[in-house]
Amino acid sequence: MQLSKNVELRSAKNQVDVLIIDNDFSEAQISLYGGHVLSFAPKSDNRERLWVSECAVLDGTKAIRGGVPICWPWFGEHVSNGHPSVKRQAHGYVRTQQWQVVECVDSDIGTVVTLKPEAAVNPGFDSLGEGEAEGEAEGEGNVDLQLTVSIGNVLAVELTTKNVGATPFEFGGALHSYFNIEDISQTQLHGLSGDYLDKAPSFIDKSSVGASSGLQVTPETYIFEKETDNIHLSVERRLSIRAANFSIDVESQGHDSIVVWNPWIEKSAAMADMQDDGYQSMLCVEAAITQGVTLAPNEQHTLTQIIR
Ligand code: BG6
């Protein structure tokens, strides 16, 4: 693995391998398990922007609770022929795969790390079509997936899906970022408007998204006082998480929805990989594709989140 001057690999027994990036602008960490950014703190204020659970499983046996999980090629529960599938893990399979470093480059504006997952094609993702019939190697399929993480004054996470085969395919996903907000009762989210779906079981039936029933109007003052699992059918790009004494700016591109999630008291307590009061110091604001993107041969799509 070829690393650059500002990037080191930290390996420990029974722990995920982590890239430690330290340049003139910021410090960051990326787990190779999941291609998962764990930490980002710009040197201008040394404030950690991302939240990782104190109980996160970091031995590579479970998706990491916190940071920026890469959800792909589906968002939420797997849906098969319009019905939920009980067999597939939620949020796709790349967040539990080992990723490989393709390139690390330092420049005068920061460091760019490019990663690829072990296998972009796995059961549950119907991307093979003619490509497979033409004799492509098993597991390769017709999709190329690449993650580019740019660490400078800001953190940019870009997930690019490319159709390198001969048939169209559809995919979904999310950059499921967990932000470090210190105190949820002092936190507001600014920049969203329009309708949202308060996530109900009917959510997985895509035809219900966009129907008038179940949709609610985004409040002008977006605060957190209960479990929140909202899918905003909105392509607003610039959002601001305003905590008591600081803000985190989040810019999204390539999404069809913004998902806002806080598990609140009971669900925090029920999750083995979240401390009981974990909900108090985190907020997920996710750049998501919940409606599906279809790529024709040679087309590509990039889902981006830029965190300041
Ligand atoms: C959010 C979903 O994106 O992720 C929630 O909208 C879900 O419903 C949450 O609970 C966490 O998912 P997971 O699979 O990481 O526990």
PDB file of C-alpha atoms in Angstrom, residues 54-289:
ATOM      1  CA  GLU A  54     -17.947   4.981  22.917  1.00  0.00           C
ATOM      2  CA  CYS A  55     -19.270   1.431  22.396  1.00  0.00           C
ATOM      3  CA  ALA A  56     -18.594   1.210  18.649  1.00  0.00           C
ATOM      4  CA  VAL A  57     -17.373  -2.228  17.554  1.00  0.00           C
ATOM      5  CA  LEU A  58     -13.914  -1.637  16.063  1.00  0.00           C
ATOM      6  CA  ASP A  59     -12.761  -5.189  15.417  1.00  0.00           C
ATOM      7  CA  GLY A  60     -14.247  -5.537  11.941  1.00  0.00           C
ATOM      8  CA  THR A  61     -17.173  -7.786  12.903  1.00  0.00           C
ATOM      9  CA  LYS A  62     -19.920  -5.150  12.703  1.00  0.00           C
ATOM     10  CA  ALA A  63     -20.545  -1.828  10.947  1.00  0.00           C
ATOM     11  CA  ILE A  64     -18.981   1.006  12.937  1.00  0.00           C
ATOM     12  CA  ARG A  65     -21.454   3.168  14.893  1.00  0.00           C
ATOM     13  CA  GLY A  66     -20.408   6.739  14.125  1.00  0.00           C
ATOM     14  CA  GLY A  67     -18.222   8.638  11.654  1.00  0.00           C
ATOM     15  CA  VAL A  68     -19.342   8.457   8.019  1.00  0.00           C
ATOM     16  CA  PRO A  69     -20.744   4.987   7.233  1.00  0.00           C
ATOM     17  CA  ILE A  70     -20.933   4.295   3.514  1.00  0.00           C
ATOM     18  CA  CYS A  71     -24.371   2.889   2.762  1.00  0.00           C
ATOM     19  CA  TRP A  72     -24.511   1.332  -0.711  1.00  0.00           C
ATOM     20  CA  PRO A  73     -26.072  -0.038  -2.964  1.00  0.00           C
ATOM     21  CA  TRP A  74     -29.292   0.358  -1.015  1.00  0.00           C
ATOM     22  CA  PHE A  75     -30.530   2.685   1.701  1.00  0.00           C
ATOM     23  CA  GLY A  76     -32.229   1.185   4.784  1.00  0.00           C
ATOM     24  CA  GLU A  77     -33.824  -2.225   4.506  1.00  0.00           C
ATOM     25  CA  HIS A  78     -33.275  -4.216   1.364  1.00  0.00           C
ATOM     26  CA  VAL A  79     -36.298  -4.268  -0.906  1.00  0.00           C
ATOM     27  CA  SER A  80     -36.849  -7.081  -3.353  1.00  0.00           C
ATOM     28  CA  ASN A  81     -39.655  -6.886  -5.943  1.00  0.00           C
ATOM     29  CA  GLY A  82     -41.238  -4.083  -3.934  1.00  0.00           C
ATOM     30  CA  HIS A  83     -41.204  -6.107  -0.690  1.00  0.00           C
ATOM     31  CA  PRO A  84     -38.822  -5.963   2.246  1.00  0.00           C
ATOM     32  CA  SER A  85     -36.183  -8.641   2.253  1.00  0.00           C
ATOM     33  CA  VAL A  86     -35.338 -10.088   5.635  1.00  0.00           C
ATOM     34  CA  LYS A  87     -32.161 -11.692   4.419  1.00  0.00           C
ATOM     35  CA  ARG A  88     -29.986  -8.714   3.587  1.00  0.00           C
ATOM     36  CA  GLN A  89     -28.242  -6.360   5.964  1.00  0.00           C
ATOM     37  CA  ALA A  90     -29.629  -2.837   6.207  1.00  0.00           C
ATOM     38  CA  HIS A  91     -27.819  -0.057   4.313  1.00  0.00           C
ATOM     39  CA  GLY A  92     -26.024  -2.428   1.914  1.00  0.00           C
ATOM     40  CA  TYR A  93     -22.828  -4.397   2.270  1.00  0.00           C
ATOM     41  CA  VAL A  94     -19.862  -2.092   1.683  1.00  0.00           C
ATOM     42  CA  ARG A  95     -19.820  -0.710   5.236  1.00  0.00           C
ATOM     43  CA  THR A  96     -18.798  -4.195   6.403  1.00  0.00           C
ATOM     44  CA  GLN A  97     -16.152  -4.785   3.757  1.00  0.00           C
ATOM     45  CA  GLN A  98     -12.437  -4.203   3.727  1.00  0.00           C
ATOM     46  CA  TRP A  99     -11.502  -1.311   1.400  1.00  0.00           C
ATOM     47  CA  GLN A 100      -8.214  -0.931  -0.447  1.00  0.00           C
ATOM     48  CA  VAL A 101      -6.187   2.235  -0.832  1.00  0.00           C
ATOM     49  CA  VAL A 102      -5.927   3.122  -4.520  1.00  0.00           C
ATOM     50  CA  GLU A 103      -4.000   6.353  -4.063  1.00  0.00           C
ATOM     51  CA  CYS A 104      -2.864   8.885  -1.448  1.00  0.00           C
ATOM     52  CA  VAL A 105      -1.750  12.305  -2.647  1.00  0.00           C
ATOM     53  CA  ASP A 106      -0.565  15.296  -0.602  1.00  0.00           C
ATOM     54  CA  SER A 107      -0.801  18.751  -2.179  1.00  0.00           C
ATOM     55  CA  ASP A 108      -0.641  22.363  -1.015  1.00  0.00           C
ATOM     56  CA  ILE A 109      -4.360  22.267  -0.164  1.00  0.00           C
ATOM     57  CA  GLY A 110      -4.501  18.961   1.682  1.00  0.00           C
ATOM     58  CA  THR A 111      -4.477  15.192   1.214  1.00  0.00           C
ATOM     59  CA  VAL A 112      -6.662  13.092  -1.063  1.00  0.00           C
ATOM     60  CA  VAL A 113      -7.189   9.411  -0.257  1.00  0.00           C
ATOM     61  CA  THR A 114      -8.923   7.190  -2.823  1.00  0.00           C
ATOM     62  CA  LEU A 115     -10.360   3.820  -1.808  1.00  0.00           C
ATOM     63  CA  LYS A 116     -12.212   0.908  -3.382  1.00  0.00           C
ATOM     64  CA  PRO A 117     -14.231  -1.853  -1.688  1.00  0.00           C
ATOM     65  CA  GLU A 118     -13.281  -5.521  -1.921  1.00  0.00           C
ATOM     66  CA  ALA A 119     -16.236  -6.369  -4.169  1.00  0.00           C
ATOM     67  CA  ALA A 120     -18.851  -3.885  -5.321  1.00  0.00           C
ATOM     68  CA  VAL A 121     -21.153  -6.649  -6.521  1.00  0.00           C
ATOM     69  CA  ASN A 122     -22.727  -8.942  -3.958  1.00  0.00           C
ATOM     70  CA  PRO A 123     -26.072 -10.709  -3.509  1.00  0.00           C
ATOM     71  CA  GLY A 124     -28.965  -8.294  -3.295  1.00  0.00           C
ATOM     72  CA  PHE A 125     -27.629  -5.949  -5.950  1.00  0.00           C
ATOM     73  CA  ASP A 126     -29.038  -6.669  -9.338  1.00  0.00           C
ATOM     74  CA  SER A 127     -26.344  -5.098 -11.472  1.00  0.00           C
ATOM     75  CA  LEU A 128     -25.103  -7.957 -13.561  1.00  0.00           C
ATOM     76  CA  GLY A 129     -27.450  -8.264 -16.527  1.00  0.00           C
ATOM     77  CA  GLU A 130     -25.720  -8.727 -19.858  1.00  0.00           C
ATOM     78  CA  GLY A 131     -22.298  -8.082 -18.391  1.00  0.00           C
ATOM     79  CA  GLU A 132     -22.472 -11.385 -16.578  1.00  0.00           C
ATOM     80  CA  ALA A 133     -23.802 -13.145 -19.648  1.00  0.00           C
ATOM     81  CA  GLU A 134     -20.770 -11.911 -21.561  1.00  0.00           C
ATOM     82  CA  GLY A 135     -18.542 -13.757 -19.149  1.00  0.00           C
ATOM     83  CA  GLU A 136     -17.348 -11.160 -16.658  1.00  0.00           C
ATOM     84  CA  ALA A 137     -15.529 -12.653 -13.696  1.00  0.00           C
ATOM     85  CA  GLU A 138     -17.802 -13.522 -10.802  1.00  0.00           C
ATOM     86  CA  GLY A 139     -18.034 -10.671  -8.292  1.00  0.00           C
ATOM     87  CA  GLU A 140     -16.860  -8.011 -10.726  1.00  0.00           C
ATOM     88  CA  GLY A 141     -20.163  -7.232 -12.403  1.00  0.00           C
ATOM     89  CA  ASN A 142     -20.602  -4.023 -14.271  1.00  0.00           C
ATOM     90  CA  VAL A 143     -20.097  -1.514 -11.513  1.00  0.00           C
ATOM     91  CA  ASP A 144     -17.076   0.416 -10.362  1.00  0.00           C
ATOM     92  CA  LEU A 145     -17.326   2.037  -6.915  1.00  0.00           C
ATOM     93  CA  GLN A 146     -14.789   4.520  -5.615  1.00  0.00           C
ATOM     94  CA  LEU A 147     -14.551   6.685  -2.510  1.00  0.00           C
ATOM     95  CA  THR A 148     -12.499   9.863  -2.523  1.00  0.00           C
ATOM     96  CA  VAL A 149     -11.818  11.542   0.809  1.00  0.00           C
ATOM     97  CA  SER A 150     -10.217  15.007   0.640  1.00  0.00           C
ATOM     98  CA  ILE A 151      -8.807  16.307   3.881  1.00  0.00           C
ATOM     99  CA  GLY A 152      -7.987  20.013   3.870  1.00  0.00           C
ATOM    100  CA  ASN A 153      -9.631  23.010   5.507  1.00  0.00           C
ATOM    101  CA  VAL A 154     -12.838  21.073   4.916  1.00  0.00           C
ATOM    102  CA  LEU A 155     -13.590  17.371   4.644  1.00  0.00           C
ATOM    103  CA  ALA A 156     -15.042  16.220   1.299  1.00  0.00           C
ATOM    104  CA  VAL A 157     -16.358  12.661   0.982  1.00  0.00           C
ATOM    105  CA  GLU A 158     -17.285  11.618  -2.565  1.00  0.00           C
ATOM    106  CA  LEU A 159     -18.745   8.235  -3.502  1.00  0.00           C
ATOM    107  CA  THR A 160     -18.688   7.584  -7.240  1.00  0.00           C
ATOM    108  CA  THR A 161     -20.685   4.775  -8.840  1.00  0.00           C
ATOM    109  CA  LYS A 162     -19.861   4.006 -12.455  1.00  0.00           C
ATOM    110  CA  ASN A 163     -21.618   1.674 -14.854  1.00  0.00           C
ATOM    111  CA  VAL A 164     -18.784  -0.085 -16.655  1.00  0.00           C
ATOM    112  CA  GLY A 165     -21.004  -2.801 -18.134  1.00  0.00           C
ATOM    113  CA  ALA A 166     -23.508  -3.102 -20.928  1.00  0.00           C
ATOM    114  CA  THR A 167     -26.837  -2.846 -19.079  1.00  0.00           C
ATOM    115  CA  PRO A 168     -28.429  -0.150 -16.924  1.00  0.00           C
ATOM    116  CA  PHE A 169     -28.735  -0.690 -13.166  1.00  0.00           C
ATOM    117  CA  GLU A 170     -30.329   1.102 -10.227  1.00  0.00           C
ATOM    118  CA  PHE A 171     -28.780   1.766  -6.838  1.00  0.00           C
ATOM    119  CA  GLY A 172     -29.353   3.746  -3.651  1.00  0.00           C
ATOM    120  CA  GLY A 173     -27.307   4.605  -0.580  1.00  0.00           C
ATOM    121  CA  ALA A 174     -26.172   7.323   1.773  1.00  0.00           C
ATOM    122  CA  LEU A 175     -23.254   9.090   3.357  1.00  0.00           C
ATOM    123  CA  HIS A 176     -24.665   8.446   6.822  1.00  0.00           C
ATOM    124  CA  SER A 177     -22.643  11.046   8.754  1.00  0.00           C
ATOM    125  CA  TYR A 178     -22.805  11.214  12.551  1.00  0.00           C
ATOM    126  CA  PHE A 179     -22.047  14.732  13.784  1.00  0.00           C
ATOM    127  CA  ASN A 180     -20.605  15.606  17.158  1.00  0.00           C
ATOM    128  CA  ILE A 181     -22.994  18.166  18.627  1.00  0.00           C
ATOM    129  CA  GLU A 182     -22.310  17.953  22.390  1.00  0.00           C
ATOM    130  CA  ASP A 183     -25.902  18.612  23.482  1.00  0.00           C
ATOM    131  CA  ILE A 184     -28.934  17.660  21.384  1.00  0.00           C
ATOM    132  CA  SER A 185     -31.224  19.855  23.503  1.00  0.00           C
ATOM    133  CA  GLN A 186     -29.200  22.906  22.383  1.00  0.00           C
ATOM    134  CA  THR A 187     -29.061  21.902  18.714  1.00  0.00           C
ATOM    135  CA  GLN A 188     -31.028  23.159  15.725  1.00  0.00           C
ATOM    136  CA  LEU A 189     -30.860  22.182  12.081  1.00  0.00           C
ATOM    137  CA  HIS A 190     -31.138  24.969   9.529  1.00  0.00           C
ATOM    138  CA  GLY A 191     -31.644  24.890   5.772  1.00  0.00           C
ATOM    139  CA  LEU A 192     -34.358  22.273   5.228  1.00  0.00           C
ATOM    140  CA  SER A 193     -37.831  23.017   3.962  1.00  0.00           C
ATOM    141  CA  GLY A 194     -40.669  21.204   2.199  1.00  0.00           C
ATOM    142  CA  ASP A 195     -42.086  17.808   3.095  1.00  0.00           C
ATOM    143  CA  TYR A 196     -40.581  14.955   5.002  1.00  0.00           C
ATOM    144  CA  LEU A 197     -41.592  11.406   5.720  1.00  0.00           C
ATOM    145  CA  ASP A 198     -41.558  10.477   9.383  1.00  0.00           C
ATOM    146  CA  LYS A 199     -40.160   7.043   8.738  1.00  0.00           C
ATOM    147  CA  ALA A 200     -42.905   4.468   8.979  1.00  0.00           C
ATOM    148  CA  PRO A 201     -42.889   0.830   7.845  1.00  0.00           C
ATOM    149  CA  SER A 202     -44.666   1.976   4.680  1.00  0.00           C
ATOM    150  CA  PHE A 203     -41.501   3.891   3.770  1.00  0.00           C
ATOM    151  CA  ILE A 204     -40.010   0.863   2.074  1.00  0.00           C
ATOM    152  CA  ASP A 205     -42.838   0.869  -0.409  1.00  0.00           C
ATOM    153  CA  LYS A 206     -41.424   3.562  -2.665  1.00  0.00           C
ATOM    154  CA  SER A 207     -44.873   4.397  -4.022  1.00  0.00           C
ATOM    155  CA  SER A 208     -45.799   5.771  -0.598  1.00  0.00           C
ATOM    156  CA  VAL A 209     -42.972   8.297  -0.722  1.00  0.00           C
ATOM    157  CA  GLY A 210     -44.438  11.321  -2.418  1.00  0.00           C
ATOM    158  CA  ALA A 211     -48.027  10.404  -1.655  1.00  0.00           C
ATOM    159  CA  SER A 212     -49.747  13.005   0.490  1.00  0.00           C
ATOM    160  CA  SER A 213     -50.467  10.669   3.404  1.00  0.00           C
ATOM    161  CA  GLY A 214     -47.640  10.319   5.883  1.00  0.00           C
ATOM    162  CA  LEU A 215     -45.837  13.432   4.734  1.00  0.00           C
ATOM    163  CA  GLN A 216     -45.264  16.279   7.135  1.00  0.00           C
ATOM    164  CA  VAL A 217     -44.073  19.831   6.708  1.00  0.00           C
ATOM    165  CA  THR A 218     -40.561  20.686   7.915  1.00  0.00           C
ATOM    166  CA  PRO A 219     -40.842  23.050  10.891  1.00  0.00           C
ATOM    167  CA  GLU A 220     -39.242  26.472  10.630  1.00  0.00           C
ATOM    168  CA  THR A 221     -37.307  25.841  13.822  1.00  0.00           C
ATOM    169  CA  TYR A 222     -35.974  22.299  13.597  1.00  0.00           C
ATOM    170  CA  ILE A 223     -35.206  21.094  17.115  1.00  0.00           C
ATOM    171  CA  PHE A 224     -34.864  17.639  18.710  1.00  0.00           C
ATOM    172  CA  GLU A 225     -37.106  16.523  21.549  1.00  0.00           C
ATOM    173  CA  LYS A 226     -37.877  12.922  20.602  1.00  0.00           C
ATOM    174  CA  GLU A 227     -36.800  10.065  18.363  1.00  0.00           C
ATOM    175  CA  THR A 228     -36.229  11.507  14.912  1.00  0.00           C
ATOM    176  CA  ASP A 229     -36.041   9.428  11.740  1.00  0.00           C
ATOM    177  CA  ASN A 230     -37.070  11.790   8.983  1.00  0.00           C
ATOM    178  CA  ILE A 231     -36.593  11.441   5.266  1.00  0.00           C
ATOM    179  CA  HIS A 232     -36.687  14.878   3.692  1.00  0.00           C
ATOM    180  CA  LEU A 233     -37.556  14.560   0.042  1.00  0.00           C
ATOM    181  CA  SER A 234     -35.454  17.530  -0.608  1.00  0.00           C
ATOM    182  CA  VAL A 235     -32.348  18.353  -2.586  1.00  0.00           C
ATOM    183  CA  GLU A 236     -31.358  21.376  -0.559  1.00  0.00           C
ATOM    184  CA  ARG A 237     -27.586  21.507  -0.608  1.00  0.00           C
ATOM    185  CA  ARG A 238     -26.432  23.671   2.263  1.00  0.00           C
ATOM    186  CA  LEU A 239     -27.438  22.846   5.793  1.00  0.00           C
ATOM    187  CA  SER A 240     -26.159  24.116   9.071  1.00  0.00           C
ATOM    188  CA  ILE A 241     -26.174  22.250  12.373  1.00  0.00           C
ATOM    189  CA  ARG A 242     -26.220  24.944  15.060  1.00  0.00           C
ATOM    190  CA  ALA A 243     -25.149  23.773  18.466  1.00  0.00           C
ATOM    191  CA  ALA A 244     -24.877  26.012  21.536  1.00  0.00           C
ATOM    192  CA  ASN A 245     -21.514  27.641  20.728  1.00  0.00           C
ATOM    193  CA  PHE A 246     -20.573  26.426  17.274  1.00  0.00           C
ATOM    194  CA  SER A 247     -21.970  25.335  13.919  1.00  0.00           C
ATOM    195  CA  ILE A 248     -21.125  22.569  11.523  1.00  0.00           C
ATOM    196  CA  ASP A 249     -21.878  23.313   7.863  1.00  0.00           C
ATOM    197  CA  VAL A 250     -22.843  20.369   5.708  1.00  0.00           C
ATOM    198  CA  GLU A 251     -23.055  20.618   1.935  1.00  0.00           C
ATOM    199  CA  SER A 252     -24.547  17.685   0.010  1.00  0.00           C
ATOM    200  CA  GLN A 253     -24.587  16.927  -3.709  1.00  0.00           C
ATOM    201  CA  GLY A 254     -25.952  14.068  -5.811  1.00  0.00           C
ATOM    202  CA  HIS A 255     -28.648  13.157  -3.262  1.00  0.00           C
ATOM    203  CA  ASP A 256     -32.428  12.936  -3.614  1.00  0.00           C
ATOM    204  CA  SER A 257     -33.125  13.068   0.129  1.00  0.00           C
ATOM    205  CA  ILE A 258     -31.654  14.284   3.380  1.00  0.00           C
ATOM    206  CA  VAL A 259     -32.169  11.869   6.257  1.00  0.00           C
ATOM    207  CA  VAL A 260     -32.127  13.234   9.799  1.00  0.00           C
ATOM    208  CA  TRP A 261     -31.757  10.621  12.526  1.00  0.00           C
ATOM    209  CA  ASN A 262     -31.466  10.609  16.299  1.00  0.00           C
ATOM    210  CA  PRO A 263     -32.458   7.367  18.078  1.00  0.00           C
ATOM    211  CA  TRP A 264     -33.336   9.143  21.362  1.00  0.00           C
ATOM    212  CA  ILE A 265     -33.466   7.529  24.813  1.00  0.00           C
ATOM    213  CA  GLU A 266     -34.993   4.057  24.383  1.00  0.00           C
ATOM    214  CA  LYS A 267     -33.272   3.142  21.140  1.00  0.00           C
ATOM    215  CA  SER A 268     -29.891   4.397  22.397  1.00  0.00           C
ATOM    216  CA  ALA A 269     -30.303   2.183  25.444  1.00  0.00           C
ATOM    217  CA  ALA A 270     -31.343  -0.766  23.285  1.00  0.00           C
ATOM    218  CA  MET A 271     -28.342  -0.540  20.935  1.00  0.00           C
ATOM    219  CA  ALA A 272     -25.374  -2.555  22.186  1.00  0.00           C
ATOM    220  CA  ASP A 273     -22.943  -0.354  20.247  1.00  0.00           C
ATOM    221  CA  MET A 274     -24.223   2.955  21.614  1.00  0.00           C
ATOM    222  CA  GLN A 275     -23.794   4.191  25.159  1.00  0.00           C
ATOM    223  CA  ASP A 276     -27.131   4.863  26.875  1.00  0.00           C
ATOM    224  CA  ASP A 277     -26.780   8.633  26.684  1.00  0.00           C
ATOM    225  CA  GLY A 278     -25.206   8.507  23.204  1.00  0.00           C
ATOM    226  CA  TYR A 279     -28.221  10.219  21.624  1.00  0.00           C
ATOM    227  CA  GLN A 280     -27.394  13.398  23.549  1.00  0.00           C
ATOM    228  CA  SER A 281     -24.182  14.143  21.693  1.00  0.00           C
ATOM    229  CA  MET A 282     -24.863  12.986  18.120  1.00  0.00           C
ATOM    230  CA  LEU A 283     -27.020  13.886  15.165  1.00  0.00           C
ATOM    231  CA  CYS A 284     -27.043  12.122  11.801  1.00  0.00           C
ATOM    232  CA  VAL A 285     -27.584  14.313   8.754  1.00  0.00           C
ATOM    233  CA  GLU A 286     -27.288  12.032   5.758  1.00  0.00           C
ATOM    234  CA  ALA A 287     -26.906  12.764   2.055  1.00  0.00           C
ATOM    235  CA  ALA A 288     -29.076   9.933   0.767  1.00  0.00           C
ATOM    236  CA  ILE A 289     -30.442   8.316  -2.363  1.00  0.00           C
TER     237      ILE A 289
END
